[in-house]
mmCIF file of C-alpha atoms and ligand atoms in Angstrom:
data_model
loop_
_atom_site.group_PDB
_atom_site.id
_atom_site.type_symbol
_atom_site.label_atom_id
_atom_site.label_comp_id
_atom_site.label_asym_id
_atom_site.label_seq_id
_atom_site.Cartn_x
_atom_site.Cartn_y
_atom_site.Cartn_z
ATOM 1 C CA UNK A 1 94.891 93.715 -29.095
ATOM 2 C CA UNK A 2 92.302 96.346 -29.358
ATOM 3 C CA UNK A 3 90.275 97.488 -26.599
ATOM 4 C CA UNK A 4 87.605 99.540 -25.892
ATOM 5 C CA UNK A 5 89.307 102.799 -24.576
ATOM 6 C CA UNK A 6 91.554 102.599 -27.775
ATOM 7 C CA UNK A 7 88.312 103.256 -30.391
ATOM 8 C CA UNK A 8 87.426 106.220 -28.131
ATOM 9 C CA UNK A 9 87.803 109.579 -29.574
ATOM 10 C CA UNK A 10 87.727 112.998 -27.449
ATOM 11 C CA UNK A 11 85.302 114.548 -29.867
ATOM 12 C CA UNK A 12 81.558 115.587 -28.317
ATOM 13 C CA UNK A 13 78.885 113.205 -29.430
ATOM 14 C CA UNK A 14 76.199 115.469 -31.124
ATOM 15 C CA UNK A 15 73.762 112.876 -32.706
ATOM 16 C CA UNK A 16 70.187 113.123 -30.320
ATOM 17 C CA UNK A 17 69.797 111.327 -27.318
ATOM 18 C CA UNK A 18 68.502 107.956 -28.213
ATOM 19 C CA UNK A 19 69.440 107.964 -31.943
ATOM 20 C CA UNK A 20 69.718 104.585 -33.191
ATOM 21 C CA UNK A 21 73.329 105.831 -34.552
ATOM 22 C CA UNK A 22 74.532 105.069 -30.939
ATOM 23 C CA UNK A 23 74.083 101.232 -31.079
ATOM 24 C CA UNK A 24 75.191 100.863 -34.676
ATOM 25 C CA UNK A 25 78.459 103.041 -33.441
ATOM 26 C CA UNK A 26 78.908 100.719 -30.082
ATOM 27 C CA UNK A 27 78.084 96.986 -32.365
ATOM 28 C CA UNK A 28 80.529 98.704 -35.224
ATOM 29 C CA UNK A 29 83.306 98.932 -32.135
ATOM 30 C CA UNK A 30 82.411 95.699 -30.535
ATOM 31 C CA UNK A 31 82.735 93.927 -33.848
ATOM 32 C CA UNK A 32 86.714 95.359 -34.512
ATOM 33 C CA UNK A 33 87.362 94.195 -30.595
ATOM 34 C CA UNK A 34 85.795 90.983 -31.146
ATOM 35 C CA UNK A 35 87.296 90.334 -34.738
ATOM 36 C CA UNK A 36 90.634 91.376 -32.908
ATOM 37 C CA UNK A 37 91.432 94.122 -35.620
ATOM 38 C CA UNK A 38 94.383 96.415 -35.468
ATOM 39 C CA UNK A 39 93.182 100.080 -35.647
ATOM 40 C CA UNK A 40 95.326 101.083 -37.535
ATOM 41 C CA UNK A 41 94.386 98.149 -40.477
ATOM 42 C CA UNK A 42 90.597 99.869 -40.499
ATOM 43 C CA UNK A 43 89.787 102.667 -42.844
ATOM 44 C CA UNK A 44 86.316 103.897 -42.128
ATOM 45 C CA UNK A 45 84.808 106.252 -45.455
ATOM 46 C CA UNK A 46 81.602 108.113 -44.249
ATOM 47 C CA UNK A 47 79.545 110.182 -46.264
ATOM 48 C CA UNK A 48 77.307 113.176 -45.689
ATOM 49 C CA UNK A 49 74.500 112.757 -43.086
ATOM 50 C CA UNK A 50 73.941 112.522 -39.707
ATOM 51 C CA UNK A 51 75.882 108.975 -39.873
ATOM 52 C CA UNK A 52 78.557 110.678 -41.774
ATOM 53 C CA UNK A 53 79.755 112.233 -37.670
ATOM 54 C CA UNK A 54 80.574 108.292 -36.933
ATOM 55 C CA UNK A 55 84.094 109.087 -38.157
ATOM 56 C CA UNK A 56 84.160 111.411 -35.393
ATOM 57 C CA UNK A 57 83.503 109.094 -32.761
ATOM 58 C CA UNK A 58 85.680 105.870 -34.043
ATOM 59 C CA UNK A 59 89.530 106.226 -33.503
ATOM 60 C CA UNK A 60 90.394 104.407 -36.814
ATOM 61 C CA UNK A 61 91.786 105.809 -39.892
ATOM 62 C CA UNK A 62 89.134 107.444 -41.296
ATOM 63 C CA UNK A 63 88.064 109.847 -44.569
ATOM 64 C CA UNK A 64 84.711 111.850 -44.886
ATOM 65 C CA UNK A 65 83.833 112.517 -48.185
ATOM 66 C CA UNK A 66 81.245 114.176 -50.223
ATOM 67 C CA UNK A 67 77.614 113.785 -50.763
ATOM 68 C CA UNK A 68 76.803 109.592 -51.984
ATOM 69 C CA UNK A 69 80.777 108.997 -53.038
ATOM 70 C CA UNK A 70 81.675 106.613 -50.479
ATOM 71 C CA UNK A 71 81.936 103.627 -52.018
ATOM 72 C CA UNK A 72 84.147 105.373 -55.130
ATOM 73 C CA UNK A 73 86.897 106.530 -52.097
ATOM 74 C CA UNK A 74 86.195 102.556 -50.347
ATOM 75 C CA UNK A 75 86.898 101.218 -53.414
ATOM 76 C CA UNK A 76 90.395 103.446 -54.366
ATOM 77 C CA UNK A 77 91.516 102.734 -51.092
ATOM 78 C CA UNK A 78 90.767 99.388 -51.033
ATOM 79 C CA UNK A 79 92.763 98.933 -54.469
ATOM 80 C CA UNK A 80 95.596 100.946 -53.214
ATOM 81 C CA UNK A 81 96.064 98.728 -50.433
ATOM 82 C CA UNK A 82 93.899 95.504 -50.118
ATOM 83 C CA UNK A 83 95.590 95.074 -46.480
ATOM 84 C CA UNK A 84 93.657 97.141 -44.540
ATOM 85 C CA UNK A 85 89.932 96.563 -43.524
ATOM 86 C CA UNK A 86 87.847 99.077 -45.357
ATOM 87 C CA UNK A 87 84.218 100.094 -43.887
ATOM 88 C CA UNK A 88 81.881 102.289 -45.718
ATOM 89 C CA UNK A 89 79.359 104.469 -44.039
ATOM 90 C CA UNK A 90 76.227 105.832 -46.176
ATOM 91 C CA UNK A 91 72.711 107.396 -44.602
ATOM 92 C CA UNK A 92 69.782 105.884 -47.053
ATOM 93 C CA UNK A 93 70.068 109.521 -49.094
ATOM 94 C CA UNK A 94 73.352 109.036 -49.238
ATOM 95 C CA UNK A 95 73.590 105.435 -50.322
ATOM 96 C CA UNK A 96 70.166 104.658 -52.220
ATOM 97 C CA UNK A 97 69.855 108.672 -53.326
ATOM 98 C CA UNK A 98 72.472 110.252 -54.951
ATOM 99 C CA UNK A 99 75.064 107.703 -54.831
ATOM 100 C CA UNK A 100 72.728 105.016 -56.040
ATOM 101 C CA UNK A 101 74.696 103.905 -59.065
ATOM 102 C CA UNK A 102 77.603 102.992 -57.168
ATOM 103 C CA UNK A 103 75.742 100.302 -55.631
ATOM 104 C CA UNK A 104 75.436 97.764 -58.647
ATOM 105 C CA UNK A 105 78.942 98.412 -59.855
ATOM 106 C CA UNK A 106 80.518 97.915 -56.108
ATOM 107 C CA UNK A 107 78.541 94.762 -56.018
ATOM 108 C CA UNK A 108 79.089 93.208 -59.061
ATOM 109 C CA UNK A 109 82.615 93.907 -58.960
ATOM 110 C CA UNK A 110 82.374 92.120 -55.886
ATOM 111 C CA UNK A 111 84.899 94.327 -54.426
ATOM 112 C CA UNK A 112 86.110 93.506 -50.699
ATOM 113 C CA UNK A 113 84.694 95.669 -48.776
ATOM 114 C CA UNK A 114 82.150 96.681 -45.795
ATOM 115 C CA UNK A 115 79.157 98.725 -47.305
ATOM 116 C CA UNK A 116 77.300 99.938 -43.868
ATOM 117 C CA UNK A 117 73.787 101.552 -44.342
ATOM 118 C CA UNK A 118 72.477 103.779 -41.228
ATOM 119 C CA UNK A 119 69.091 103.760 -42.769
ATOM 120 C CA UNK A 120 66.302 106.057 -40.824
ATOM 121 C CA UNK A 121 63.880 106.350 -43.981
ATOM 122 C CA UNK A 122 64.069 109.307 -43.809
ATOM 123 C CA UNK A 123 66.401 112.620 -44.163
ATOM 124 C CA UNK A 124 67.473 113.540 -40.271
ATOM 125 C CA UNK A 125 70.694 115.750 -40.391
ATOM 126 C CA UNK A 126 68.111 118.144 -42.851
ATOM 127 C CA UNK A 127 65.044 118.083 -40.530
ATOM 128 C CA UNK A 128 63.117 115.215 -41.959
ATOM 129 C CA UNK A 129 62.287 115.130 -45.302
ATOM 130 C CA UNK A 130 61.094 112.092 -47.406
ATOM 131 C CA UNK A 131 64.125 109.867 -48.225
ATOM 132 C CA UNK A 132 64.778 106.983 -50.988
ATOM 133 C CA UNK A 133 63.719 104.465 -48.441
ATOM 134 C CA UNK A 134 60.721 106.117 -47.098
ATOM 135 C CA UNK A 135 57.581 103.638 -47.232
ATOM 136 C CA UNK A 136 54.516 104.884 -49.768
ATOM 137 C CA UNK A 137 52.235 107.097 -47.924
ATOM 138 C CA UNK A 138 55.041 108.656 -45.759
ATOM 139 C CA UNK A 139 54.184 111.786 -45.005
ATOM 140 C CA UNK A 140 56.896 114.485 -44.597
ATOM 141 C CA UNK A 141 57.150 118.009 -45.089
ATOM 142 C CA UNK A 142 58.054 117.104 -48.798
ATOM 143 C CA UNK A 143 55.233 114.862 -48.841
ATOM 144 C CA UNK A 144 52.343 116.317 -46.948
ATOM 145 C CA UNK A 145 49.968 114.100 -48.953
ATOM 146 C CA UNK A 146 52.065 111.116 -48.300
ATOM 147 C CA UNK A 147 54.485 109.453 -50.533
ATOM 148 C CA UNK A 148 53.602 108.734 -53.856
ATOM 149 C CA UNK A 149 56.193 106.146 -54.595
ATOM 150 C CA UNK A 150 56.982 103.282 -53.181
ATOM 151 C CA UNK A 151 60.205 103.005 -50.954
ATOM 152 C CA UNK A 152 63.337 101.701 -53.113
ATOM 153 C CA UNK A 153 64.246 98.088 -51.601
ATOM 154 C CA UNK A 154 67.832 98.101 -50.894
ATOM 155 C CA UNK A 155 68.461 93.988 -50.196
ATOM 156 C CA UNK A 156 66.632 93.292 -53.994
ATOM 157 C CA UNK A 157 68.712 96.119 -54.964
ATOM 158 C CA UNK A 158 71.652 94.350 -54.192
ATOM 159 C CA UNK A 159 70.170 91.125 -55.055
ATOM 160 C CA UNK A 160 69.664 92.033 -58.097
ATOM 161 C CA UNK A 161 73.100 93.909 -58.652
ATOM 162 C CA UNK A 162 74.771 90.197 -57.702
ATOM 163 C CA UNK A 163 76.224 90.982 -54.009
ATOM 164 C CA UNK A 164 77.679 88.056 -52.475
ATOM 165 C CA UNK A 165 77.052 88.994 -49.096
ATOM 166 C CA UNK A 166 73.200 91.121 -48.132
ATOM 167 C CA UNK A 167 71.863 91.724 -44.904
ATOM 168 C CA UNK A 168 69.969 93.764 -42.788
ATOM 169 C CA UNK A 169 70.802 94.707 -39.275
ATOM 170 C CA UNK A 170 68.396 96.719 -36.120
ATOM 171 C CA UNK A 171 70.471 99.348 -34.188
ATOM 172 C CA UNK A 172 67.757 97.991 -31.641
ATOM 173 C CA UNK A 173 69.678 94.862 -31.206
ATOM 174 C CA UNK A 174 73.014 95.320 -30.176
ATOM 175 C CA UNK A 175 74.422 91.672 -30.238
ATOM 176 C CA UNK A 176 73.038 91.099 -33.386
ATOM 177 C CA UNK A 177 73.851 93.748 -35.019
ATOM 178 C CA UNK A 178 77.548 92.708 -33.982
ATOM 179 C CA UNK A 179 77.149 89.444 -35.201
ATOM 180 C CA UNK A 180 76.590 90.827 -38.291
ATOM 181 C CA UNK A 181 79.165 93.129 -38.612
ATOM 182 C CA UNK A 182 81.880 90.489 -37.760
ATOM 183 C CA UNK A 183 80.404 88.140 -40.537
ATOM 184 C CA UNK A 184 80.090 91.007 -43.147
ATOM 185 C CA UNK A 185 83.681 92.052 -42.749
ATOM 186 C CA UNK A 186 85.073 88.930 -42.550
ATOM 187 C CA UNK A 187 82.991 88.314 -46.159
ATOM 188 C CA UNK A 188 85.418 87.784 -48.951
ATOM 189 C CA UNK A 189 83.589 90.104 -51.189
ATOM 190 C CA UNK A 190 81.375 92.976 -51.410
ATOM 191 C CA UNK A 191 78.592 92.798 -48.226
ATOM 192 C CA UNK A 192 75.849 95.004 -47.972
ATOM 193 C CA UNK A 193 74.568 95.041 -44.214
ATOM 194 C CA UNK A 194 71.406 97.483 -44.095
ATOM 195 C CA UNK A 195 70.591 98.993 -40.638
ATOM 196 C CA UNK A 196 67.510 99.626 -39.452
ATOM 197 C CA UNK A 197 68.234 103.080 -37.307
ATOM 198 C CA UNK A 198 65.682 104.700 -35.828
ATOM 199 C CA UNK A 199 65.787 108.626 -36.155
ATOM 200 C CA UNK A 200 63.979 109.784 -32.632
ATOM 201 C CA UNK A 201 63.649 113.404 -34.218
ATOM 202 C CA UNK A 202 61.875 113.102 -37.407
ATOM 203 C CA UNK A 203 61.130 109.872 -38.224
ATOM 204 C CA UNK A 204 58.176 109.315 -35.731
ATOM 205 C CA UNK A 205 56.285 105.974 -37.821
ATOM 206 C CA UNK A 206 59.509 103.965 -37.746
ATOM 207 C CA UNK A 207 60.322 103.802 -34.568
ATOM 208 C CA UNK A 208 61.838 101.673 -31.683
ATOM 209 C CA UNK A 209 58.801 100.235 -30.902
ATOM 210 C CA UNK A 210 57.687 99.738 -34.878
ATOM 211 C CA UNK A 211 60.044 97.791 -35.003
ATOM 212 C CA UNK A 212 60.530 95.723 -31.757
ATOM 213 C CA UNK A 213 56.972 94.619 -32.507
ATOM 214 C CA UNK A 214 58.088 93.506 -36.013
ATOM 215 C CA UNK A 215 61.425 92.135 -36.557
ATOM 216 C CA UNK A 216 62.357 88.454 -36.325
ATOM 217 C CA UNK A 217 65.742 87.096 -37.170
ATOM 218 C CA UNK A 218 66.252 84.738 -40.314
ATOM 219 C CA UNK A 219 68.652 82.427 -38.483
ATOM 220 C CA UNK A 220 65.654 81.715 -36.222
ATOM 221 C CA UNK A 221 63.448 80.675 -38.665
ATOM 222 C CA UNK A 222 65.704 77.823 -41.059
ATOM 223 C CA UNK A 223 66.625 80.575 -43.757
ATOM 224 C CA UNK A 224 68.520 79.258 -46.467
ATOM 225 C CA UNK A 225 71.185 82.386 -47.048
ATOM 226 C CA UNK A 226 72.626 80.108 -49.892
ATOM 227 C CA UNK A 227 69.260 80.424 -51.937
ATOM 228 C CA UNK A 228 68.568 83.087 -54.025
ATOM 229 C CA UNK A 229 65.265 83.216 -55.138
ATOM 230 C CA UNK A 230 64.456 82.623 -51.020
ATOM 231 C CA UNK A 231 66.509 85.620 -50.153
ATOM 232 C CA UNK A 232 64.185 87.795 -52.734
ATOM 233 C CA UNK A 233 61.405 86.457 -51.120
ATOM 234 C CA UNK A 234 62.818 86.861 -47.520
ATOM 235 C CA UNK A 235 63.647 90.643 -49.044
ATOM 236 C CA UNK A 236 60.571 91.448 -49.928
ATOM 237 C CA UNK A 237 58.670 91.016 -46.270
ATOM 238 C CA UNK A 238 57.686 94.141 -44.845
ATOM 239 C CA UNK A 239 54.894 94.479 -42.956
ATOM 240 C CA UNK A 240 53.975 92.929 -39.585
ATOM 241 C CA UNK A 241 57.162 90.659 -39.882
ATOM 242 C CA UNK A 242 60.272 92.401 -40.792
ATOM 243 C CA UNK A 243 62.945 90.286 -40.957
ATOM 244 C CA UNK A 244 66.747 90.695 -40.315
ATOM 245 C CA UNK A 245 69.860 88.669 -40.620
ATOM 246 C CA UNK A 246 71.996 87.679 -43.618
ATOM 247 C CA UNK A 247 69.530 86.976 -46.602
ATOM 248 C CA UNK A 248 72.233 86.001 -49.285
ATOM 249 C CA UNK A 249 75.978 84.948 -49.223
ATOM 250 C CA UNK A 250 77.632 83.550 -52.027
ATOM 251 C CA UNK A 251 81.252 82.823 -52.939
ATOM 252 C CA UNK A 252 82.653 84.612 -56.059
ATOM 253 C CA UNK A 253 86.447 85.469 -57.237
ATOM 254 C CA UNK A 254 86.668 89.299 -55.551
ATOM 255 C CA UNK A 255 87.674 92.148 -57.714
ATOM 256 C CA UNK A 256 91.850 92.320 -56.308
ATOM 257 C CA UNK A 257 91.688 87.979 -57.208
ATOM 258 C CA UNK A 258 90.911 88.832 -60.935
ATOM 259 C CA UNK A 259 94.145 91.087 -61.166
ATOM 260 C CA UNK A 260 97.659 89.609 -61.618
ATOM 261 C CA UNK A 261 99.218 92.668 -60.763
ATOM 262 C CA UNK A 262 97.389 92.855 -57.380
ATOM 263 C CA UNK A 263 98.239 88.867 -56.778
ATOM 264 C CA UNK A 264 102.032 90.198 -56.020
ATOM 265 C CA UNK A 265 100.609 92.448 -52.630
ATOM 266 C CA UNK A 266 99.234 95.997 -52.157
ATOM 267 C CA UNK A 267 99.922 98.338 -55.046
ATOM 268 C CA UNK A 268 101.244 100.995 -52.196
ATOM 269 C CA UNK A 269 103.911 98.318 -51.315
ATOM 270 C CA UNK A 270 105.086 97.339 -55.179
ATOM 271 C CA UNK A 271 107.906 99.218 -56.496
ATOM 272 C CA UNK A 272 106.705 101.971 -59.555
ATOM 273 C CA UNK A 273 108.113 101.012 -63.002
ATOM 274 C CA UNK A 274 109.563 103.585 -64.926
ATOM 275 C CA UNK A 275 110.235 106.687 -64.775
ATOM 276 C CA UNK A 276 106.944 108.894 -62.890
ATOM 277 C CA UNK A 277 108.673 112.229 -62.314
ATOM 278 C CA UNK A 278 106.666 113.934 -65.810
ATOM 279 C CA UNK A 279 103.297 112.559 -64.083
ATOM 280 C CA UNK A 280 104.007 113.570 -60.554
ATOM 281 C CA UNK A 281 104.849 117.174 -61.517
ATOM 282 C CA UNK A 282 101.049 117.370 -62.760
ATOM 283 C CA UNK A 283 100.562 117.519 -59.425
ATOM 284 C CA UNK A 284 102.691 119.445 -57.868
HETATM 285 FE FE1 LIG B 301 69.782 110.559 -35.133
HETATM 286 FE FE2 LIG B 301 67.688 111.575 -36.397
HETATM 287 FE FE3 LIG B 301 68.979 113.025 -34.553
HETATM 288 FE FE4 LIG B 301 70.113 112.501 -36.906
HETATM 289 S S1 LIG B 301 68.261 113.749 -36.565
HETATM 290 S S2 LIG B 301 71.106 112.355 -34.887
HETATM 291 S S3 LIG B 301 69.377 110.413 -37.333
HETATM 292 S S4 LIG B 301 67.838 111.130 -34.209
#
């Protein structure tokens, strides 16, 4: 059984005091604990960011890669061996920026895995710059006029890209945000589970108390996560109500269940046909 103590990891914790990364790292822990989740069966793929340090800070097996490729390594190692538990990590630049188009194909392939989005709107590890998420009229040292555009939508995103599983989480809300996390890694499928993460440093409209004033839960209000065009409508509040929770589940064949050859187990456990020595030596 996991505990506590074993997801600990002797490396300093740089993100600033207060960061909302600190309550998405503690729910991300409590959720493995409370799921009662080997370790050693979790993969966690972070990307480049501030959130990209919460490989640091989790003792699971765990790969940082380069700028908005996360989901490409989730997805390899999730097809090498559909065992283990495999949870993505993306800022908003990384996720909804430059590695944008892996979003649709991730989520249409409905591949089974945990897509996590630390999402500050706004660029902290790079001293606060307008991000992808950033609302219109942000104003930034990029946009000192305010933001021309209007902030990309990540849930219709999704939506729209056929995810069986999108939600939205607050690193405000610790017991909530676990909740979450148990139900989106425990989704047979692709799940999407946006978090709202206050950056104290740079992202000073967006805040703690922004959004304590704002945010209501969906489970408190009768939302039907089984509805579509309600979860677009659900998806598209934001405002003086901002709501979190899951806004759409659905159950669809995953990507491994359309393979025969991935019906017999993990690939890493199935013997190699043939003869592989000519291929190998490539890489040698
Ligand atoms: Fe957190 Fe923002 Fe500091 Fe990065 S810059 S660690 S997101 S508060």
């Amino acid at each position: 059984m996991t505990m506590m103590q074993d997801l600990a990891t002797p490396v300093p914790n740089t993100w600033c005091p207060g960061c909302g990364n600190f309550g998405l790292l503690m729910a991300m822990k409590r959720a493995i604990i409370q799921l009662d989740i080997e370790r050693e069966q979790v993969v966690a793929v972070s990307g480049i960011g501030c959130h990209g340090k919460i490989t640091d800070y989790i003792k699971v097996n765990a790969l940082h890669v380069i700028h908005g490729r996360v989901l490409p390594a989730a997805t390899a190692i999730k097809l090498a061996n559909q065992d283990l538990t495999v949870i993505g990590f993306a800022g908003d630049g990384d996720a909804y920026n430059i590695g944008m188009g892996h979003l649709p194909h991730a989520a249409r392939r409905n591949i089974n895995i945990t897509y996590i989005v630390h999402d500050n709107l706004v660029y902290g590890l790079t001293t606060g710059q307008t991000s992808p998420t950033s609302k219109k009229g942000y104003m930034s040292k990029t946009t000192p006029r305010g933001a021309f555009e209007p902030g990309i939508n990540p849930l219709t995103q999704a939506l729209a890209s056929d995810a069986t599983f999108v939600s939205r989480g607050y690193a405000g809300d610790m017991h909530h945000l676990t909740e979450i996390f148990k139900r989106a890694i425990s989704h047979e499928g692709f799940a999407l589970v946006d978090v709202l993460q206050p950056c104290v440093a740079w992202n000073r409209v967006n805040t703690f108390e922004f959004y304590k004033e704002r945010v209501y839960k969906l489970e408190e209000v009768g939302h039907d996560e089984r509805d579509i065009e309600l979860a677009y409508q659900r998806a598209a509040e934001w405002g003086e109500k901002i709501p979190i929770g899951v806004f759409y589940r659905a159950d669809r064949p995953t990507y491994m269940q359309n393979f025969p050859v991935l019906q017999k187990g993990p690939l890493v456990k199935q013997r190699i046909a043939g003869d592989t020595s000519d291929l190998l030596k490539e890489f040698m």
